[in-house]
Coordinates of C-alpha atoms in Angstrom, one line a residue:
M1 CA 48.5 -9.0 20.5
N2 CA 47.7 -8.0 24.0
T3 CA 44.4 -6.5 25.6
E4 CA 46.0 -3.0 25.4
E5 CA 47.0 -3.7 21.7
E6 CA 43.6 -4.8 20.9
E7 CA 41.6 -1.8 22.4
S8 CA 44.1 0.5 20.6
L9 CA 43.2 -1.2 17.3
K10 CA 39.4 -1.2 17.9
G11 CA 39.7 2.5 19.0
Q12 CA 41.6 3.3 15.5
A13 CA 39.0 1.3 13.6
E14 CA 36.0 3.1 15.3
I15 CA 37.5 6.6 14.4
W16 CA 37.9 5.4 10.6
E17 CA 34.3 4.3 10.7
H18 CA 32.9 7.5 12.3
M19 CA 35.1 9.5 9.9
F20 CA 33.4 8.1 7.0
A21 CA 29.9 7.9 8.2
F22 CA 28.8 10.5 5.8
V23 CA 29.6 8.1 2.9
D24 CA 26.9 5.9 3.9
S25 CA 24.3 8.8 3.9
M26 CA 25.4 9.9 0.7
A27 CA 25.2 6.5 -1.0
L28 CA 21.8 6.1 0.4
K29 CA 21.0 9.4 -1.1
C30 CA 22.2 8.2 -4.3
A31 CA 20.0 5.1 -4.4
V32 CA 17.0 7.2 -3.5
E33 CA 17.8 9.7 -6.3
L34 CA 18.2 6.8 -8.9
G35 CA 15.0 5.1 -7.5
I36 CA 16.8 1.7 -7.0
P37 CA 14.3 0.6 -4.4
D38 CA 11.2 1.3 -6.8
I39 CA 13.2 -0.4 -9.8
I40 CA 13.6 -3.6 -7.5
N41 CA 9.9 -3.3 -6.4
S42 CA 8.6 -3.1 -9.9
H43 CA 9.9 -6.4 -10.8
G44 CA 8.4 -8.1 -7.8
R45 CA 11.4 -10.2 -7.4
P46 CA 15.2 -10.1 -6.8
V47 CA 16.8 -8.1 -9.9
T48 CA 20.3 -8.0 -11.5
M49 CA 22.5 -5.2 -12.0
S50 CA 21.7 -5.4 -15.7
E51 CA 18.1 -5.3 -15.2
I52 CA 18.5 -2.2 -12.9
I53 CA 20.7 -0.5 -15.7
I54 CA 18.2 -1.2 -18.4
H55 CA 15.6 0.3 -16.2
L56 CA 17.6 3.5 -15.7
K57 CA 18.5 3.9 -19.4
T58 CA 14.7 3.7 -20.4
T59 CA 13.7 6.0 -17.6
T60 CA 16.3 8.7 -17.5
S61 CA 18.1 10.9 -19.8
S62 CA 21.5 9.0 -19.5
S63 CA 22.1 6.4 -22.2
S64 CA 25.1 5.0 -20.3
P65 CA 24.7 4.6 -16.6
N66 CA 28.1 3.7 -15.0
V67 CA 27.7 0.0 -13.9
D68 CA 30.8 -0.2 -11.9
Y69 CA 29.9 2.9 -10.0
L70 CA 26.3 1.5 -9.2
T71 CA 27.8 -2.0 -8.5
R72 CA 30.1 -0.4 -5.8
V73 CA 27.3 1.9 -4.1
M74 CA 25.2 -1.2 -3.9
R75 CA 28.0 -3.3 -2.3
L76 CA 28.1 -0.7 0.4
L77 CA 24.4 -0.5 0.8
V78 CA 24.1 -4.4 1.0
R79 CA 26.9 -4.3 3.9
K80 CA 24.6 -1.7 5.5
R81 CA 21.4 -3.9 5.2
I82 CA 19.8 -1.5 3.1
F83 CA 19.6 -4.1 0.3
T84 CA 20.4 -8.0 0.3
S85 CA 22.4 -9.7 -2.4
R86 CA 22.9 -13.2 -3.3
L87 CA 24.6 -15.1 -6.2
H88 CA 22.1 -16.7 -8.6
Q89 CA 23.8 -20.2 -9.2
E90 CA 22.4 -20.8 -12.8
S91 CA 23.3 -17.3 -14.2
N92 CA 26.2 -16.7 -11.9
Q93 CA 24.8 -13.1 -11.5
I94 CA 24.3 -11.1 -8.3
L95 CA 20.6 -10.6 -7.4
Y96 CA 19.5 -7.6 -5.4
D97 CA 16.4 -7.3 -3.1
L98 CA 14.6 -5.2 -0.8
T99 CA 14.9 -5.2 2.8
P100 CA 12.6 -3.9 5.7
S101 CA 14.7 -0.8 5.4
S102 CA 14.6 -0.1 2.0
K103 CA 10.9 -0.8 1.9
W104 CA 10.7 2.7 3.8
L105 CA 12.2 4.1 0.6
L106 CA 9.5 3.4 -1.9
R107 CA 8.0 6.4 -3.6
D108 CA 4.5 4.8 -4.0
S109 CA 4.2 4.0 -0.4
T110 CA 2.0 5.9 2.1
L111 CA 5.0 5.4 4.5
N112 CA 7.9 6.8 2.7
L113 CA 11.0 8.5 4.0
S114 CA 12.7 9.2 0.7
P115 CA 11.5 12.8 0.7
M116 CA 13.2 13.4 4.1
I117 CA 16.4 11.9 3.1
L118 CA 16.4 14.1 0.1
L119 CA 15.8 17.2 2.2
Q120 CA 18.3 16.4 5.1
L121 CA 21.1 15.4 2.5
H122 CA 20.5 18.5 0.5
P123 CA 23.4 21.0 0.1
V124 CA 21.5 23.6 2.1
F125 CA 21.0 21.4 5.1
L126 CA 24.8 20.1 4.8
K127 CA 26.6 23.1 4.5
P128 CA 25.7 24.6 8.1
W129 CA 27.5 21.4 9.7
Q130 CA 30.7 22.9 8.5
Y131 CA 30.3 25.8 10.9
M132 CA 29.6 23.7 14.0
G133 CA 33.1 24.1 15.7
K134 CA 33.2 27.6 15.1
C135 CA 29.8 28.3 16.3
V136 CA 30.4 26.4 19.6
Q137 CA 33.5 28.8 20.1
E138 CA 31.4 31.9 19.4
S139 CA 28.1 30.8 20.5
S140 CA 26.7 31.6 17.0
F141 CA 24.0 29.9 14.8
P142 CA 25.2 27.6 12.1
F143 CA 22.6 28.0 9.6
E144 CA 23.0 31.8 9.6
K145 CA 26.6 31.5 9.3
A146 CA 26.2 29.3 6.4
H147 CA 23.4 31.2 4.5
G148 CA 23.4 34.6 6.1
C149 CA 19.7 34.2 7.3
D150 CA 17.9 33.9 10.5
G151 CA 16.7 30.3 9.9
I152 CA 15.1 27.7 7.7
W153 CA 11.8 29.5 7.6
D154 CA 13.4 32.8 6.0
F155 CA 15.3 30.7 3.5
A156 CA 12.2 28.7 2.5
L157 CA 10.3 31.9 2.0
A158 CA 13.1 33.4 -0.4
N159 CA 13.4 30.1 -1.9
P160 CA 10.3 28.4 -3.3
Q161 CA 11.9 25.3 -4.7
F162 CA 13.5 24.5 -1.4
N163 CA 10.2 25.6 0.4
Q164 CA 8.6 22.7 -1.7
L165 CA 11.5 20.3 -0.8
F166 CA 11.0 21.3 3.0
N167 CA 7.2 20.7 2.8
D168 CA 7.7 17.3 1.1
G169 CA 10.0 16.1 3.8
M170 CA 7.8 17.3 6.7
G171 CA 5.0 15.9 4.9
C172 CA 6.4 12.3 4.6
T173 CA 7.2 12.3 8.3
A174 CA 3.6 13.7 9.1
K175 CA 2.2 10.7 7.1
I176 CA 4.2 8.3 9.1
A177 CA 3.3 10.0 12.5
V178 CA -0.4 10.2 11.9
N179 CA -0.7 6.7 10.8
M180 CA 0.9 5.4 13.9
M181 CA -1.1 7.9 16.0
L182 CA -4.5 6.6 14.5
A183 CA -3.4 3.1 15.3
K184 CA -2.1 3.9 18.8
Y185 CA -3.7 6.8 19.9
K186 CA -7.2 6.7 18.3
D187 CA -9.0 7.2 21.7
G188 CA -7.2 10.3 22.1
F189 CA -9.3 12.3 19.7
K190 CA -12.6 11.3 21.1
G191 CA -14.8 14.4 22.2
I192 CA -12.5 16.9 20.1
R193 CA -14.9 19.1 18.1
T194 CA -12.2 21.3 16.5
L195 CA -8.5 20.5 16.1
L196 CA -5.8 22.9 15.3
D197 CA -2.6 21.9 13.9
V198 CA 0.1 24.5 14.5
G199 CA 2.9 24.6 12.1
G200 CA 0.6 22.0 9.9
G201 CA 2.5 22.7 6.6
T202 CA 0.6 21.5 3.9
G203 CA -2.1 19.9 6.1
S204 CA -1.6 16.2 5.4
M205 CA -1.5 15.3 9.1
I206 CA -4.7 17.2 10.1
A207 CA -6.5 15.9 7.0
K208 CA -5.6 12.2 7.8
I209 CA -6.8 12.9 11.4
V210 CA -10.1 14.4 10.2
E211 CA -10.8 11.6 7.5
S212 CA -10.6 9.1 10.3
N213 CA -12.4 11.1 12.8
P214 CA -15.2 13.1 10.8
H215 CA -16.7 14.7 13.9
I216 CA -13.6 16.8 13.9
K217 CA -13.3 19.9 12.3
G218 CA -9.7 20.7 11.2
V219 CA -7.8 23.6 11.1
N220 CA -4.3 24.0 9.3
F221 CA -2.5 26.9 10.6
D222 CA 0.9 28.1 9.4
L223 CA 3.1 30.9 8.1
P224 CA 1.4 32.9 5.1
H225 CA 3.9 31.6 2.5
V226 CA 3.3 28.1 3.7
I227 CA -0.5 28.2 3.5
T228 CA -0.4 29.8 0.1
T229 CA 0.9 26.6 -1.3
A230 CA -1.3 24.1 1.0
P231 CA -3.9 22.0 -1.1
V232 CA -7.6 22.2 0.1
H233 CA -8.4 19.1 2.0
P234 CA -11.9 18.0 3.0
G235 CA -13.0 19.2 6.4
V236 CA -9.8 21.2 6.8
T237 CA -9.7 24.9 6.9
N238 CA -6.3 26.7 6.0
V239 CA -5.6 29.7 8.2
W240 CA -2.5 31.6 8.3
G241 CA -1.0 33.5 11.3
D242 CA 1.9 33.6 13.6
M243 CA 2.1 31.3 16.6
F244 CA 4.2 33.7 18.5
V245 CA 1.3 36.4 18.4
D246 CA -1.9 34.4 18.5
I247 CA -3.5 31.1 17.8
P248 CA -7.2 30.7 17.0
E249 CA -9.4 29.0 19.5
A250 CA -9.8 25.4 19.3
D251 CA -10.9 22.2 21.4
A252 CA -7.4 21.0 21.2
V253 CA -4.3 21.9 19.5
I254 CA -1.6 19.5 18.1
M255 CA 1.8 20.3 17.1
K256 CA 4.3 17.8 15.4
W257 CA 8.1 18.7 15.5
I258 CA 7.2 22.4 16.4
L259 CA 8.7 22.9 19.8
H260 CA 12.1 21.1 19.1
D261 CA 12.9 24.1 16.7
W262 CA 12.8 26.7 19.4
S263 CA 14.6 27.7 22.7
D264 CA 13.0 27.2 26.0
E265 CA 11.9 30.7 26.0
N266 CA 10.1 30.8 22.7
C267 CA 8.5 27.3 23.6
V268 CA 6.9 28.9 26.5
K269 CA 5.5 31.9 24.3
I270 CA 4.1 29.0 21.9
L271 CA 2.5 27.0 24.9
R272 CA 1.0 29.9 26.5
N273 CA -0.7 30.9 23.1
C274 CA -1.8 27.3 23.1
Y275 CA -3.2 27.7 26.6
K276 CA -5.2 30.6 25.6
A277 CA -6.6 29.0 22.5
I278 CA -8.1 26.2 24.4
S279 CA -9.0 28.0 27.5
K280 CA -12.7 28.2 26.7
T281 CA -12.8 24.3 26.3
K282 CA -13.7 22.3 29.4
N283 CA -11.6 19.1 28.5
G284 CA -8.9 21.1 26.2
K285 CA -5.7 19.7 25.7
V286 CA -2.5 20.3 23.6
I287 CA -1.2 17.0 21.8
I288 CA 2.7 17.4 21.0
V289 CA 4.3 15.2 18.8
D290 CA 8.0 15.2 19.4
C291 CA 10.9 13.4 20.8
V292 CA 11.5 12.8 24.3
L293 CA 15.1 12.3 24.5
Q294 CA 16.6 9.3 26.2
P295 CA 20.5 9.8 26.2
D296 CA 21.3 6.5 27.8
G297 CA 18.7 4.7 26.3
H298 CA 18.8 1.7 24.0
G299 CA 15.4 2.1 22.1
P300 CA 15.4 1.8 18.5
F301 CA 15.3 5.7 18.1
D302 CA 17.3 6.8 21.0
K303 CA 20.4 7.3 18.7
T304 CA 18.4 9.1 16.4
G305 CA 17.1 11.6 19.1
L306 CA 20.8 12.4 20.0
A307 CA 21.5 13.2 16.2
F308 CA 18.3 15.2 16.0
D309 CA 19.3 17.3 19.0
L310 CA 22.3 18.4 17.1
L311 CA 20.4 19.0 14.0
M312 CA 18.2 21.3 15.7
M313 CA 21.2 23.1 17.0
I314 CA 22.5 23.4 13.6
D315 CA 19.3 24.4 11.8
T316 CA 17.1 25.9 14.0
G317 CA 18.7 26.7 17.3
G318 CA 16.4 24.4 19.1
K319 CA 16.8 21.3 20.8
E320 CA 15.4 17.8 21.7
R321 CA 14.2 17.5 25.4
T322 CA 14.4 14.8 27.9
E323 CA 11.1 14.2 30.0
V324 CA 12.4 16.1 32.8
E325 CA 12.9 19.2 30.5
W326 CA 9.4 18.7 29.1
N327 CA 8.0 18.6 32.6
M328 CA 9.8 21.9 33.2
L329 CA 8.8 23.6 30.1
L330 CA 5.0 22.7 30.3
K331 CA 4.8 23.9 33.9
S332 CA 6.4 27.2 33.0
A333 CA 3.5 27.5 30.3
G334 CA 0.8 26.7 32.6
F335 CA 0.5 22.9 32.2
P336 CA 0.7 21.0 35.4
R337 CA -0.2 17.6 34.0
Y338 CA 1.1 15.7 31.2
N339 CA 1.2 12.0 29.8
V340 CA 3.9 10.5 27.5
I341 CA 2.5 8.0 25.1
Q342 CA 4.9 5.8 22.9
I343 CA 3.9 5.3 19.5
P344 CA 6.0 2.9 17.0
T345 CA 7.8 5.8 15.3
F346 CA 10.6 8.4 16.1
P347 CA 8.6 10.9 17.9
S348 CA 6.2 10.3 20.8
I349 CA 3.1 11.9 22.2
I350 CA 3.0 14.4 24.9
E351 CA -0.6 15.2 26.0
A352 CA -0.3 18.4 28.1
F353 CA -3.4 19.6 30.1
P354 CA -3.9 23.0 31.3
E355 CA -5.3 22.0 34.7
C356 CA -5.1 18.9 37.0
R357 CA -8.3 16.7 36.7

């Protein structure tokens, strides 16, 4: 086989792999729904398929889980390094164990991405992708095409069960982000008396920040239908409102995965309201927890950033932004200076200051 034939074969193989990339995602969802990582973890050692099946029989309504189906699902997930497998020489049975990846799927763990998997792979979120080509042609909004409403928040307002799923997904990522922030950005909270979390959802992120920084008075700010389901956290006040209209005064404002949901025009409106909210504070700042896109980067989350950019296009009409785009956006809203701080998770921290100093 000559070089041209080898390149052609490689190209064909890559297309087949991309074509069925969704299978990896759905197999992962299957494992999360069945609680396979938790079953393995509960034994404290590698387990056989028989032990997994026995656990499924005793914890679900099904008396006869399909062994063949699950064996084939696990074979794929082992290939994708979600689990490991090895043959036990004495029993001649395959033993399955966790990997650094599947440890992020344990439901009892503080750092758990399972709710985000169940959210992103829910039919509500998958359906709009079917309209991507048509919406590129028509310059229309895929989520609206799929569900007949303006966006995720309108859909969540009309569907309480999905709203809970959405809050759980956002909540688990907030826990991961705040844990990394408290480890790598703890000095960033010094001198802040009042910290307002715009779009704070159930308030889990601001609650964790206040717990570690008891000198801070926390405010969880979100839409009415979100705040009505938000629990009470010590040191945190739940306040409902509209960030496009007005944001309550605070020493500092924090926003996690908010601005990537919106167009540049809408982001400028939000940021200008943030500017007003902190304008009476001498050392006020806006803490943005969001992706800084690196289209040609080779970092651990750079591919995820590109995927998230299309996710925003599909579900919210928003976008991920490069540092150049962040700079332009912040200057348009009156923030002439900013810092980008990397933390060991997908989003970064962007500190925006209303004046040079």
